[in-house]
Amino acid sequence: MPRGELDQYETTAGRIVAQRLGGVEHARDVLDAPAATHDVDIELPDSRVIALEVTSAADREIEALRATALGREWKASSLGRHWWLGVPENRKLKVKTLMAGVVPHLEVLEQYDIDEVGGPRRPDRHLPQGTHPAVVEAARGVFALGADRATRLGIPKPGETALVMASLHGGLSSNFGMLNELVAECASAKAAKLTAAEADERHLFIWMRPSAAGAELAVATLPPPDSRPALPNGINVIWVATGPSTPDALYGKLWQLRSSGGWEDVSAIESAASVIPLYERG
């Protein structure tokens, strides 16, 4: 059922597409709209109408883990410094167990004045020869809980308690197969809604979320592939965007796929100056 108003991703996607096509966007999936109403109409100067539906491609389980890790402060009064953990995305990860169980190991690392274990300088997680056995054991404890890096940060300000912070990261490889599969899944899920829309064309806008790591990295770092997904009848254009990487950006990359043809990188085609960046919205 309609939520009453579009969210920031739907609003921004509508404005991006409207600006690219030289049209004006009108919210459709609003209070009192019929069930299964598409998100936005784009009215073009020649009076044609584009029906636009907006969605995200994401790993929902990984998104839930991110929300748990980042959604609260993990205080550790026994530590003298703030710490940051790098954590590979793993659906079996127990975030609360990690954040509570890692503290005694970090205490040992502080005791021996260790700034970091794991990370890019030690991707094999092996510590230098001669490392104190207590440090080796503490590092193994950190890794066993699911982190692949622990980095010591600054000293808490007077009156503050040390925090253990974590960020989840995906794999380091791009995956066009995953990209095309996710796009096909999104298109299949939204086909009925778009097909029912009274419009001259039907477009689907997909935000590629970081939790869909291989697909998101493919769009963010590589030129479009020769391969393409199979699309259901009735969807004329697919837009795929990655999130902005700087506060003043609207998106990272923007790709387009028409029902006949291949992927095209349209990121650099005319800046969407009229669009409100996601970072500036509530």
PDB file of C-alpha atoms in Angstrom, residues 44-185:
ATOM      1  CA  LEU A  44       7.739  15.044 -21.342  1.00  0.00           C
ATOM      2  CA  PRO A  45       7.452  18.265 -23.396  1.00  0.00           C
ATOM      3  CA  ASP A  46       5.686  16.383 -26.202  1.00  0.00           C
ATOM      4  CA  SER A  47       3.006  15.246 -23.690  1.00  0.00           C
ATOM      5  CA  ARG A  48       4.248  11.663 -23.584  1.00  0.00           C
ATOM      6  CA  VAL A  49       4.295  10.110 -20.095  1.00  0.00           C
ATOM      7  CA  ILE A  50       6.941   7.829 -18.613  1.00  0.00           C
ATOM      8  CA  ALA A  51       5.864   5.573 -15.744  1.00  0.00           C
ATOM      9  CA  LEU A  52       8.809   5.156 -13.363  1.00  0.00           C
ATOM     10  CA  GLU A  53       9.144   2.602 -10.597  1.00  0.00           C
ATOM     11  CA  VAL A  54      12.099   2.795  -8.164  1.00  0.00           C
ATOM     12  CA  THR A  55      13.649  -0.081  -6.241  1.00  0.00           C
ATOM     13  CA  SER A  56      16.936  -1.258  -4.739  1.00  0.00           C
ATOM     14  CA  ALA A  57      19.077  -4.322  -5.359  1.00  0.00           C
ATOM     15  CA  ALA A  58      20.443  -5.409  -2.007  1.00  0.00           C
ATOM     16  CA  ASP A  59      21.241  -8.412   0.124  1.00  0.00           C
ATOM     17  CA  ARG A  60      18.595  -8.002   2.845  1.00  0.00           C
ATOM     18  CA  GLU A  61      20.418 -10.199   5.357  1.00  0.00           C
ATOM     19  CA  ILE A  62      23.606  -8.170   4.936  1.00  0.00           C
ATOM     20  CA  GLU A  63      21.590  -4.949   5.209  1.00  0.00           C
ATOM     21  CA  ALA A  64      20.213  -6.194   8.531  1.00  0.00           C
ATOM     22  CA  LEU A  65      23.733  -6.937   9.782  1.00  0.00           C
ATOM     23  CA  ARG A  66      24.852  -3.444   8.770  1.00  0.00           C
ATOM     24  CA  ALA A  67      21.934  -1.918  10.638  1.00  0.00           C
ATOM     25  CA  THR A  68      22.781  -3.881  13.774  1.00  0.00           C
ATOM     26  CA  ALA A  69      26.475  -2.975  13.626  1.00  0.00           C
ATOM     27  CA  LEU A  70      25.931   0.714  12.906  1.00  0.00           C
ATOM     28  CA  GLY A  71      22.601   1.339  14.595  1.00  0.00           C
ATOM     29  CA  ARG A  72      23.911   1.786  18.131  1.00  0.00           C
ATOM     30  CA  GLU A  73      26.989   2.738  20.111  1.00  0.00           C
ATOM     31  CA  TRP A  74      29.067  -0.180  21.332  1.00  0.00           C
ATOM     32  CA  LYS A  75      30.691   1.182  24.492  1.00  0.00           C
ATOM     33  CA  ALA A  76      33.699  -0.471  26.127  1.00  0.00           C
ATOM     34  CA  SER A  77      34.600   1.230  29.415  1.00  0.00           C
ATOM     35  CA  SER A  78      37.577  -1.079  29.982  1.00  0.00           C
ATOM     36  CA  LEU A  79      39.392   0.241  26.885  1.00  0.00           C
ATOM     37  CA  GLY A  80      41.610   3.301  26.805  1.00  0.00           C
ATOM     38  CA  ARG A  81      41.151   4.025  23.090  1.00  0.00           C
ATOM     39  CA  HIS A  82      38.421   3.834  20.483  1.00  0.00           C
ATOM     40  CA  TRP A  83      38.737   0.841  18.136  1.00  0.00           C
ATOM     41  CA  TRP A  84      37.493   0.152  14.623  1.00  0.00           C
ATOM     42  CA  LEU A  85      36.798  -3.346  13.267  1.00  0.00           C
ATOM     43  CA  GLY A  86      36.745  -4.355   9.624  1.00  0.00           C
ATOM     44  CA  VAL A  87      34.257  -7.188   9.177  1.00  0.00           C
ATOM     45  CA  PRO A  88      33.687  -9.264   6.020  1.00  0.00           C
ATOM     46  CA  GLU A  89      30.039  -9.618   5.040  1.00  0.00           C
ATOM     47  CA  ASN A  90      28.877 -12.995   6.280  1.00  0.00           C
ATOM     48  CA  ARG A  91      25.237 -13.949   6.840  1.00  0.00           C
ATOM     49  CA  LYS A  92      26.290 -16.183   9.752  1.00  0.00           C
ATOM     50  CA  LEU A  93      27.950 -13.292  11.582  1.00  0.00           C
ATOM     51  CA  LYS A  94      26.679 -12.692  15.119  1.00  0.00           C
ATOM     52  CA  VAL A  95      27.162  -8.942  15.488  1.00  0.00           C
ATOM     53  CA  LYS A  96      26.332  -8.739  19.195  1.00  0.00           C
ATOM     54  CA  THR A  97      28.625 -11.661  19.988  1.00  0.00           C
ATOM     55  CA  LEU A  98      31.428 -10.007  18.029  1.00  0.00           C
ATOM     56  CA  MET A  99      31.061  -6.578  19.580  1.00  0.00           C
ATOM     57  CA  ALA A 100      30.896  -7.884  23.150  1.00  0.00           C
ATOM     58  CA  GLY A 101      33.397 -10.723  22.783  1.00  0.00           C
ATOM     59  CA  VAL A 102      36.098  -8.684  21.070  1.00  0.00           C
ATOM     60  CA  VAL A 103      36.644  -6.311  23.998  1.00  0.00           C
ATOM     61  CA  PRO A 104      38.878  -8.609  26.119  1.00  0.00           C
ATOM     62  CA  HIS A 105      41.073  -9.222  23.071  1.00  0.00           C
ATOM     63  CA  LEU A 106      41.354  -5.492  22.418  1.00  0.00           C
ATOM     64  CA  GLU A 107      42.356  -5.002  26.057  1.00  0.00           C
ATOM     65  CA  VAL A 108      45.318  -7.293  25.448  1.00  0.00           C
ATOM     66  CA  LEU A 109      46.279  -5.430  22.268  1.00  0.00           C
ATOM     67  CA  GLU A 110      46.234  -2.156  24.210  1.00  0.00           C
ATOM     68  CA  GLN A 111      48.320  -3.694  26.985  1.00  0.00           C
ATOM     69  CA  TYR A 112      51.044  -4.512  24.446  1.00  0.00           C
ATOM     70  CA  ASP A 113      50.644  -1.198  22.570  1.00  0.00           C
ATOM     71  CA  ILE A 114      49.441  -2.794  19.315  1.00  0.00           C
ATOM     72  CA  ASP A 115      47.877  -0.368  16.828  1.00  0.00           C
ATOM     73  CA  GLU A 116      46.503  -2.875  14.345  1.00  0.00           C
ATOM     74  CA  VAL A 117      46.085  -6.550  13.566  1.00  0.00           C
ATOM     75  CA  GLY A 118      44.940  -7.854  10.184  1.00  0.00           C
ATOM     76  CA  GLY A 119      43.952  -5.394   7.477  1.00  0.00           C
ATOM     77  CA  PRO A 120      45.557  -4.732   4.081  1.00  0.00           C
ATOM     78  CA  ARG A 121      49.087  -4.890   5.450  1.00  0.00           C
ATOM     79  CA  ARG A 122      48.455  -8.344   6.887  1.00  0.00           C
ATOM     80  CA  PRO A 123      45.771  -9.903   4.674  1.00  0.00           C
ATOM     81  CA  ASP A 124      46.985 -13.373   5.670  1.00  0.00           C
ATOM     82  CA  ARG A 125      46.395 -12.388   9.309  1.00  0.00           C
ATOM     83  CA  HIS A 126      49.883 -13.612  10.239  1.00  0.00           C
ATOM     84  CA  LEU A 127      51.712 -11.488  12.765  1.00  0.00           C
ATOM     85  CA  PRO A 128      55.443 -10.738  12.513  1.00  0.00           C
ATOM     86  CA  GLN A 129      57.908 -13.228  13.923  1.00  0.00           C
ATOM     87  CA  GLY A 130      58.677 -12.532  17.549  1.00  0.00           C
ATOM     88  CA  THR A 131      55.202 -11.198  18.359  1.00  0.00           C
ATOM     89  CA  HIS A 132      54.329 -11.855  21.994  1.00  0.00           C
ATOM     90  CA  PRO A 133      52.196 -15.007  22.375  1.00  0.00           C
ATOM     91  CA  ALA A 134      49.508 -13.038  24.225  1.00  0.00           C
ATOM     92  CA  VAL A 135      49.153 -10.702  21.216  1.00  0.00           C
ATOM     93  CA  VAL A 136      48.992 -13.653  18.829  1.00  0.00           C
ATOM     94  CA  GLU A 137      46.246 -15.210  20.939  1.00  0.00           C
ATOM     95  CA  ALA A 138      44.316 -11.935  21.139  1.00  0.00           C
ATOM     96  CA  ALA A 139      44.519 -11.447  17.362  1.00  0.00           C
ATOM     97  CA  ARG A 140      43.272 -14.977  16.791  1.00  0.00           C
ATOM     98  CA  GLY A 141      40.375 -14.215  19.112  1.00  0.00           C
ATOM     99  CA  VAL A 142      39.470 -11.111  17.084  1.00  0.00           C
ATOM    100  CA  PHE A 143      39.548 -13.081  13.828  1.00  0.00           C
ATOM    101  CA  ALA A 144      37.613 -16.036  15.267  1.00  0.00           C
ATOM    102  CA  LEU A 145      34.731 -13.723  16.139  1.00  0.00           C
ATOM    103  CA  GLY A 146      34.397 -12.615  12.499  1.00  0.00           C
ATOM    104  CA  ALA A 147      36.559  -9.503  12.092  1.00  0.00           C
ATOM    105  CA  ASP A 148      39.519  -9.425   9.726  1.00  0.00           C
ATOM    106  CA  ARG A 149      40.972  -6.179  11.048  1.00  0.00           C
ATOM    107  CA  ALA A 150      41.163  -4.278  14.331  1.00  0.00           C
ATOM    108  CA  THR A 151      42.608  -0.762  14.314  1.00  0.00           C
ATOM    109  CA  ARG A 152      43.279   1.405  17.353  1.00  0.00           C
ATOM    110  CA  LEU A 153      41.948   4.946  17.067  1.00  0.00           C
ATOM    111  CA  GLY A 154      42.021   8.054  19.262  1.00  0.00           C
ATOM    112  CA  ILE A 155      41.699   8.560  23.002  1.00  0.00           C
ATOM    113  CA  PRO A 156      38.167   9.344  24.236  1.00  0.00           C
ATOM    114  CA  LYS A 157      37.574  12.914  25.321  1.00  0.00           C
ATOM    115  CA  PRO A 158      37.142  13.617  29.047  1.00  0.00           C
ATOM    116  CA  GLY A 159      33.810  12.207  30.169  1.00  0.00           C
ATOM    117  CA  GLU A 160      33.484   9.944  27.122  1.00  0.00           C
ATOM    118  CA  THR A 161      33.615   6.140  27.044  1.00  0.00           C
ATOM    119  CA  ALA A 162      35.683   4.262  24.503  1.00  0.00           C
ATOM    120  CA  LEU A 163      33.693   2.886  21.574  1.00  0.00           C
ATOM    121  CA  VAL A 164      34.163  -0.192  19.423  1.00  0.00           C
ATOM    122  CA  MET A 165      33.002   0.613  15.886  1.00  0.00           C
ATOM    123  CA  ALA A 166      32.601  -1.734  12.951  1.00  0.00           C
ATOM    124  CA  SER A 167      32.015  -1.552   9.236  1.00  0.00           C
ATOM    125  CA  LEU A 168      31.090  -4.435   6.982  1.00  0.00           C
ATOM    126  CA  HIS A 169      32.793  -4.882   3.646  1.00  0.00           C
ATOM    127  CA  GLY A 170      32.117  -7.133   0.696  1.00  0.00           C
ATOM    128  CA  GLY A 171      34.386  -8.983  -1.670  1.00  0.00           C
ATOM    129  CA  LEU A 172      36.924  -7.261  -3.874  1.00  0.00           C
ATOM    130  CA  SER A 173      35.787  -8.674  -7.222  1.00  0.00           C
ATOM    131  CA  SER A 174      33.322  -7.270  -9.747  1.00  0.00           C
ATOM    132  CA  ASN A 175      30.595  -9.591 -10.945  1.00  0.00           C
ATOM    133  CA  PHE A 176      28.644  -8.827 -14.115  1.00  0.00           C
ATOM    134  CA  GLY A 177      26.745 -12.099 -13.803  1.00  0.00           C
ATOM    135  CA  MET A 178      25.448 -11.033 -10.398  1.00  0.00           C
ATOM    136  CA  LEU A 179      24.571  -7.593 -11.760  1.00  0.00           C
ATOM    137  CA  ASN A 180      22.487  -8.990 -14.616  1.00  0.00           C
ATOM    138  CA  GLU A 181      20.832 -11.523 -12.312  1.00  0.00           C
ATOM    139  CA  LEU A 182      19.849  -8.863  -9.773  1.00  0.00           C
ATOM    140  CA  VAL A 183      18.493  -6.570 -12.494  1.00  0.00           C
ATOM    141  CA  ALA A 184      16.443  -9.419 -13.969  1.00  0.00           C
ATOM    142  CA  GLU A 185      15.042 -10.238 -10.512  1.00  0.00           C
TER     143      GLU A 185
END
